Each structure stands twice: as structure tokens, then as C-alpha cells.
XYZ file of N, CA and C in Angstrom:
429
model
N 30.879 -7.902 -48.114
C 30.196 -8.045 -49.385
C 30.534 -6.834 -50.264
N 31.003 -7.258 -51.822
C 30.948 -6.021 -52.300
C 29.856 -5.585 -53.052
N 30.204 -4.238 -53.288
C 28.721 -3.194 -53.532
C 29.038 -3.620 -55.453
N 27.916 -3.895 -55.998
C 27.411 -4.062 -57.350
C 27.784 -2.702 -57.532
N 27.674 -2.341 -59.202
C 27.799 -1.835 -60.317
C 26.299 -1.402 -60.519
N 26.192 -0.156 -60.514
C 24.279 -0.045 -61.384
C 24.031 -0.970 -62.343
N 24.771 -1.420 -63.231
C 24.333 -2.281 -64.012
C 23.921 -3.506 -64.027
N 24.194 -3.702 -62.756
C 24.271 -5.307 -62.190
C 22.840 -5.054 -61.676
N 22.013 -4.083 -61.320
C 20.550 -4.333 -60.675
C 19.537 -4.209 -62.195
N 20.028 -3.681 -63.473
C 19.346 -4.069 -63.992
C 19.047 -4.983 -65.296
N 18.253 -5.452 -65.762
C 18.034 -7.043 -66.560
C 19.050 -6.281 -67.826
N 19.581 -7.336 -68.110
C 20.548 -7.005 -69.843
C 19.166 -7.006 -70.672
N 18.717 -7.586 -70.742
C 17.369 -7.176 -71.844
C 16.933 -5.155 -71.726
N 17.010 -4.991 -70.193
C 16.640 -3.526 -70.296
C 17.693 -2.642 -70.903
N 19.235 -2.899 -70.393
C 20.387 -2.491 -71.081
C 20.411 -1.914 -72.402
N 19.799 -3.400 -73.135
C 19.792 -3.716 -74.497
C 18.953 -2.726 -75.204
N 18.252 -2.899 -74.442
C 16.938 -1.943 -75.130
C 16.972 -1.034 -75.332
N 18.056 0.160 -74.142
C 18.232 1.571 -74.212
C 19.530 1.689 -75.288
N 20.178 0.523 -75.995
C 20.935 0.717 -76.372
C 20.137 0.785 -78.251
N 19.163 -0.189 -78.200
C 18.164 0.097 -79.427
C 18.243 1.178 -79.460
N 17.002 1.917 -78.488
C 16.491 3.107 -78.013
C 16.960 4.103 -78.749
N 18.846 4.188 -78.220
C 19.400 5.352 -78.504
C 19.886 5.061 -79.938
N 20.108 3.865 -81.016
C 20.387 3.587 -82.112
C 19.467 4.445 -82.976
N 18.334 3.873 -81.994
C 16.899 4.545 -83.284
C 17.288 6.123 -83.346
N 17.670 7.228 -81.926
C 17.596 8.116 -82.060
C 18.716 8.823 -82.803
N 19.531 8.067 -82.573
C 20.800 8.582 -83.220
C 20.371 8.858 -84.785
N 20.122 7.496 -85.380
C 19.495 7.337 -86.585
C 18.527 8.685 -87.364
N 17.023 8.911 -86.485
C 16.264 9.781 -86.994
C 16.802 11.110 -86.952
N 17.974 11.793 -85.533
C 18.949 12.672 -85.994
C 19.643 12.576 -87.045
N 20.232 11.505 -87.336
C 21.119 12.184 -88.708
C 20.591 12.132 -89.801
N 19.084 11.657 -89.803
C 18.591 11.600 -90.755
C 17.155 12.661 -91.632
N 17.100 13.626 -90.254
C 15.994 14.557 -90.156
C 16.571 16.004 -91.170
N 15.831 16.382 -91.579
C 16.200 17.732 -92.636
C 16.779 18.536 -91.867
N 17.756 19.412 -91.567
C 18.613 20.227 -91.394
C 17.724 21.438 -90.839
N 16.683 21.222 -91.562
C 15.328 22.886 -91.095
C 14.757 22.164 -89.872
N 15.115 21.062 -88.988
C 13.974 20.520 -88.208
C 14.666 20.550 -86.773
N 16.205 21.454 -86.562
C 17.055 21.866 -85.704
C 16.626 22.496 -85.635
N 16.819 23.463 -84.298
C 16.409 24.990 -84.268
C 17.810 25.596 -83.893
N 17.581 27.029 -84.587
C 18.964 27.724 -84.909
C 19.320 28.398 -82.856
N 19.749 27.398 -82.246
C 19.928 28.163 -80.865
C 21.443 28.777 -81.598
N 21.650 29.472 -80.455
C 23.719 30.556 -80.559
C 24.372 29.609 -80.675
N 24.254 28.893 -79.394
C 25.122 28.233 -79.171
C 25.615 27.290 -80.274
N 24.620 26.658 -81.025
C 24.757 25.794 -82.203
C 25.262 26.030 -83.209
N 25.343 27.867 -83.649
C 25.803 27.965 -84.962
C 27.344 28.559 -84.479
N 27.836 28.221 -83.523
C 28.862 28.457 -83.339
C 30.227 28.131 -84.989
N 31.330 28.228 -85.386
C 31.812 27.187 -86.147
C 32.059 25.569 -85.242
N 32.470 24.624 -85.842
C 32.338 23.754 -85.357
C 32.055 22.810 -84.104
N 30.860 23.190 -83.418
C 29.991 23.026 -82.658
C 29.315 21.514 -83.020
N 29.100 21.810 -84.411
C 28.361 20.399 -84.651
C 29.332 19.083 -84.376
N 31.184 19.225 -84.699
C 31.796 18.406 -84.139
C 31.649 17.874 -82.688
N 31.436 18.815 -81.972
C 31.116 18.471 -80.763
C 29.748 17.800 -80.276
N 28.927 18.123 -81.039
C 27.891 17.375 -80.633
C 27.984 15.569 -81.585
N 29.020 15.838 -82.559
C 29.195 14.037 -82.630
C 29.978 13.665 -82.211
N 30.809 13.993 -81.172
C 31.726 13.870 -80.332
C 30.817 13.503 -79.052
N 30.130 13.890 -78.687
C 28.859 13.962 -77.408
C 28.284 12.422 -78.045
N 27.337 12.816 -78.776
C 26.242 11.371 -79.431
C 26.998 10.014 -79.658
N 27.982 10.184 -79.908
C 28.725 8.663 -80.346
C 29.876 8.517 -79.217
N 30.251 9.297 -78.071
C 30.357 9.429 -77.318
C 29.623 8.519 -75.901
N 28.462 9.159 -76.381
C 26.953 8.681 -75.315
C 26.727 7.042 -75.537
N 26.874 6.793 -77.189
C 26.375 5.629 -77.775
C 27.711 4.848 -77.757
N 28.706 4.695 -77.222
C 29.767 3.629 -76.858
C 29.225 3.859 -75.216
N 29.468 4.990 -74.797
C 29.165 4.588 -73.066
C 28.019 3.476 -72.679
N 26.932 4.333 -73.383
C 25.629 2.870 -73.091
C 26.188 1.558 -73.386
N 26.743 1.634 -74.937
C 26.949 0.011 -74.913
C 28.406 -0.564 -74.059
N 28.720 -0.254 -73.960
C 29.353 -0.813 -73.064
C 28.895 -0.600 -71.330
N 28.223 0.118 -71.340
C 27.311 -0.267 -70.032
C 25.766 -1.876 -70.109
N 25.485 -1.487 -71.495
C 24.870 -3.039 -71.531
C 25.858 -4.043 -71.461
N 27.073 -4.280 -71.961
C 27.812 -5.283 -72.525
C 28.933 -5.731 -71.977
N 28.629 -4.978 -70.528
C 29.819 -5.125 -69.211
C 28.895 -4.592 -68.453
N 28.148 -5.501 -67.620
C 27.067 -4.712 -66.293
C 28.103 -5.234 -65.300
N 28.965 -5.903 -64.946
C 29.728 -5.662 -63.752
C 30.676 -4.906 -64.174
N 31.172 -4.104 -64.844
C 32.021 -2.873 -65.021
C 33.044 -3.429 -65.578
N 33.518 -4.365 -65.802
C 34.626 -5.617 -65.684
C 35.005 -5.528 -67.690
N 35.384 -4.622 -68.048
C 35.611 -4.212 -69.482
C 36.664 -5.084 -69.902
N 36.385 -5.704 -71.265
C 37.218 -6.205 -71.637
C 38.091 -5.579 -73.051
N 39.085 -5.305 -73.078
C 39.618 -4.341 -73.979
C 39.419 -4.866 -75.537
N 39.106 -6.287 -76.156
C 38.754 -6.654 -77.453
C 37.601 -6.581 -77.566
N 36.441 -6.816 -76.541
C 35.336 -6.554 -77.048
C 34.851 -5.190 -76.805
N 35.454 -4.653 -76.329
C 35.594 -2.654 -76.126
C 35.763 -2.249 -77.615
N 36.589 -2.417 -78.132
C 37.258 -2.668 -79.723
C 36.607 -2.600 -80.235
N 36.099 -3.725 -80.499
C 34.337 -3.870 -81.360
C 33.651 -2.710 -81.481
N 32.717 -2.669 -79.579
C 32.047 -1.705 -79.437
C 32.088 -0.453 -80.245
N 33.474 0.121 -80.185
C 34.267 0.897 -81.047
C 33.747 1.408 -82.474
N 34.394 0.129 -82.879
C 34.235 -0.234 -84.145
C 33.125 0.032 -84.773
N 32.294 -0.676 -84.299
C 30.514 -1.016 -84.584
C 29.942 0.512 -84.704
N 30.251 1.730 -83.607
C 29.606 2.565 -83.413
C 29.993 3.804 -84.327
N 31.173 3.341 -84.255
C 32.071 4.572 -85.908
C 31.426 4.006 -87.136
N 31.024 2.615 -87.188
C 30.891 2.222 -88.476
C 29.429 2.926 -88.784
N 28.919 2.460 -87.806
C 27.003 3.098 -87.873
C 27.234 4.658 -88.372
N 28.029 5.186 -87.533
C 28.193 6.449 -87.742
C 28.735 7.217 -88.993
N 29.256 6.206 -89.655
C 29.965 6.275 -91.039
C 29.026 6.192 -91.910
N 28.285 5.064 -91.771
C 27.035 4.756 -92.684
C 26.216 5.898 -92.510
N 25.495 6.813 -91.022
C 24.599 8.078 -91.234
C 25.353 9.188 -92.169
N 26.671 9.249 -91.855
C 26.989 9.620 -92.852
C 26.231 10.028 -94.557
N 26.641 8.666 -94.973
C 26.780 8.219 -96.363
C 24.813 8.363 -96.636
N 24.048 7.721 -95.605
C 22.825 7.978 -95.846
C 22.464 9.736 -95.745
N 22.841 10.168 -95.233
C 22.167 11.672 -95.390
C 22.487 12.020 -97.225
N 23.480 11.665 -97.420
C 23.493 11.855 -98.990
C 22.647 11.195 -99.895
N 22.442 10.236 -99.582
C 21.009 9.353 -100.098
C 19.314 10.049 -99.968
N 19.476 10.041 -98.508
C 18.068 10.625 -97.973
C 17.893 11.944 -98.295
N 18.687 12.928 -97.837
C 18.793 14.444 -98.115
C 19.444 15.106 -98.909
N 19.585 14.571 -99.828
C 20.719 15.158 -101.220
C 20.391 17.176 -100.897
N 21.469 17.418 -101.702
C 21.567 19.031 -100.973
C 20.946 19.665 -99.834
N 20.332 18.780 -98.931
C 20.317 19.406 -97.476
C 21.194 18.808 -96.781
N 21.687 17.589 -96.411
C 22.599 17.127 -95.509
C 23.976 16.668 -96.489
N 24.717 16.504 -95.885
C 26.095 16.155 -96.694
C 26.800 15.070 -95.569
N 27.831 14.245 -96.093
C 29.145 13.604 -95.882
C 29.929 14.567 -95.443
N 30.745 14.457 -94.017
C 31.550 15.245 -93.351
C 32.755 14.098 -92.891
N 33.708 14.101 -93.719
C 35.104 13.388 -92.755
C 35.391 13.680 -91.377
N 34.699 15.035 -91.208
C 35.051 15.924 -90.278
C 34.245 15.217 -88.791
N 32.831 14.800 -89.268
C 31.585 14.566 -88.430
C 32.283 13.375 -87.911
N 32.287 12.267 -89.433
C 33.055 10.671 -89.095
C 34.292 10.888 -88.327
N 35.419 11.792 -88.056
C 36.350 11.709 -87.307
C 35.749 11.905 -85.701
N 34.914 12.941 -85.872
C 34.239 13.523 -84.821
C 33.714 12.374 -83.806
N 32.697 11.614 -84.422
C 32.121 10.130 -84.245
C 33.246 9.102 -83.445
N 34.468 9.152 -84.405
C 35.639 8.075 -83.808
C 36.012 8.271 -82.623
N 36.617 9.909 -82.720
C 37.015 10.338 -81.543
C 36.229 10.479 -80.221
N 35.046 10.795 -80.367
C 33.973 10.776 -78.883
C 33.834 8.869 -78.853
N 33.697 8.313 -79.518
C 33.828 6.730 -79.344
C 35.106 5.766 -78.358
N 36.344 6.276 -78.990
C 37.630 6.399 -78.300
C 37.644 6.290 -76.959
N 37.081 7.973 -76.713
C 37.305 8.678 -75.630
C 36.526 8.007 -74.488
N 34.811 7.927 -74.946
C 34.623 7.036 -74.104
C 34.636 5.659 -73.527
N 35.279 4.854 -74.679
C 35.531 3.103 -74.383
C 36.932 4.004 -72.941
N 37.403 4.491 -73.357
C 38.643 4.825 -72.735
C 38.229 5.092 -71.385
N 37.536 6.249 -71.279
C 36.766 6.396 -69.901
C 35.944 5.508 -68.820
N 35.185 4.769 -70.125
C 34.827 3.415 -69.398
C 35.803 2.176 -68.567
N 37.121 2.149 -69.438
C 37.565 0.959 -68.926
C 38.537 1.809 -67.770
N 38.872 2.623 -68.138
C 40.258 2.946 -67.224
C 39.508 3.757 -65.948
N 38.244 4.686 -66.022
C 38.057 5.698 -64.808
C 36.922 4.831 -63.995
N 37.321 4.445 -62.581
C 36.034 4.567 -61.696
C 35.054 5.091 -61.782
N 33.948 3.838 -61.461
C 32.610 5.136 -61.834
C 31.491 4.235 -61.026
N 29.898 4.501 -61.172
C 29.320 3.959 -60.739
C 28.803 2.511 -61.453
N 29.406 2.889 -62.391
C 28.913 1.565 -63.539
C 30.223 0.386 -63.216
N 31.099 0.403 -62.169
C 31.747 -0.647 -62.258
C 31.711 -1.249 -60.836
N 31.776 -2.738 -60.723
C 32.150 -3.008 -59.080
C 33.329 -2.672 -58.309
N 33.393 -3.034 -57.360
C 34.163 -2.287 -56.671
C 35.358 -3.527 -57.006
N 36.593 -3.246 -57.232
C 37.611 -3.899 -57.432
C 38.009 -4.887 -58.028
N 37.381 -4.137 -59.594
C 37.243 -4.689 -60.781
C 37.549 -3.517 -61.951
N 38.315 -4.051 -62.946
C 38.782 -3.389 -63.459
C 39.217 -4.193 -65.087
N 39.610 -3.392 -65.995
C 39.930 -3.914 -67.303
C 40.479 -4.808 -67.185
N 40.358 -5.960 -68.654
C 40.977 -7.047 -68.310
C 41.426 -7.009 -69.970
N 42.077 -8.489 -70.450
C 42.565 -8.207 -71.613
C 42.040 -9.282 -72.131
N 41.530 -9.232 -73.314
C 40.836 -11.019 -74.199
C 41.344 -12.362 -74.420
């Protein structure tokens, strides 16, 4: 018998949910006043903050594609999407901090590349590296 995927023990509704979950949080981060961070070292490094949207949109393709493949079994067009969908959101916090926070938050090409690239990296990680999120001898497939 082979051994399941973590994802396979739990309901896609719960999946789903942490994938809300982390939408909402992503959201009230990019959308919170700039004074409501706290100034740690490590943070005011120079571009540090790339890295942390490299991390968050990063995090937020891994989940969804852990809801949206619970047997690990990735499919590379709807990986795509995933992709897609999560740069786009990320494009839009963007564009809203200029709305919501006019001269406290700004539009960064820099952030939105930032966003693409941790997105990338992890559809990439997901489909191609072993992990606990996949079954055992199962692997990418193509649409």
C-alpha cells in the first residue's frame, strides 16, 4: 500500500480555507500603515522587504497548490494559473496601497517582481522536489 500525501488526510474544504485564511492575511499586510511594523534590524536592512515578498507569495502559491493537488500529483497548467492568480493579487496590493495609504505606502515594481519570483520558485519546488505533500510515486504531469 502506498503511504498518502498530508494532504490526502485532510478535507479540501479545510485546504481551502487556509488558503482564504492566508489571502485575508496577506491582504491586511499590505494594506496596514507602514507605522504598524515594528522597526526590528533585521528588517531595515536595504532590501529585506524583497525578501519578505519573496517569502509571503512564496508561502501563498505553496498552500495553494497544496489545496489544489492533495495527492501531490501537480499539474503544470493549472500550476500556471496558481501562478498567475497569486502575482496578480499581488499586483493589485500593490496598486491598492496607493489608494488606501497615499504617501505612506507606495507601488514597488520591485515588491511585484519580488511577488513573481517567490511564486515561480515555489510552483517549481512544489512540482519538481519530493516532499511530504506528495504520494509516493507521483509526480508532475502535463495538461
Amino acid at each position: 500500500m502506498a503511504a498518502t500525501g498530508m494532504s490526502s488526510r485532510l478535507p479540501g474544504s479545510l485546504r481551502w480555507a487556509s488558503c482564504a485564511a492566508y489571502t485575508v492575511l496577506v491582504f491586511l499586510l499590505s494594506t496596514m500603515p507602514s507605522s504598524s511594523f515594528p522597526e526590528v534590524g533585521f528588517l531595515q536592512v536595504p532590501g529585506m522587504d524583497k525578501l519578505v515578498h519573496f517569502l509571503m507569495y512564496g508561502g501563498y502559491v505553496g498552500l495553494a497548490c497544496w489545496a489544489a493537488f492533495p495527492e501531490g500529483k501537480a499539474r503544470w497548467g493549472r500550476a500556471a494559473v496558481i501562478v498567475a492568480y497569486c502575482s496578480m493579487f499581488g499586483l493589485c496590493m500593490e496598486v491598492l496601497q496607493l489608494v488606501l495609504r497615499p504617501g505612506d505606502r507606495s507601488f514597488s515594481l520591485g515588491d511585484a517582481a519580488a511577488n513573481l519570483l517567490g511564486a515561480g520558485v515555489a510552483v517549481g519546488v512544489f512540482i519538481l522536489v519530493p516532499g511530504p505533500w506528495k504520494s509516493r510515486g507521483r509526480g508532475a504531469e502535463t495538461d
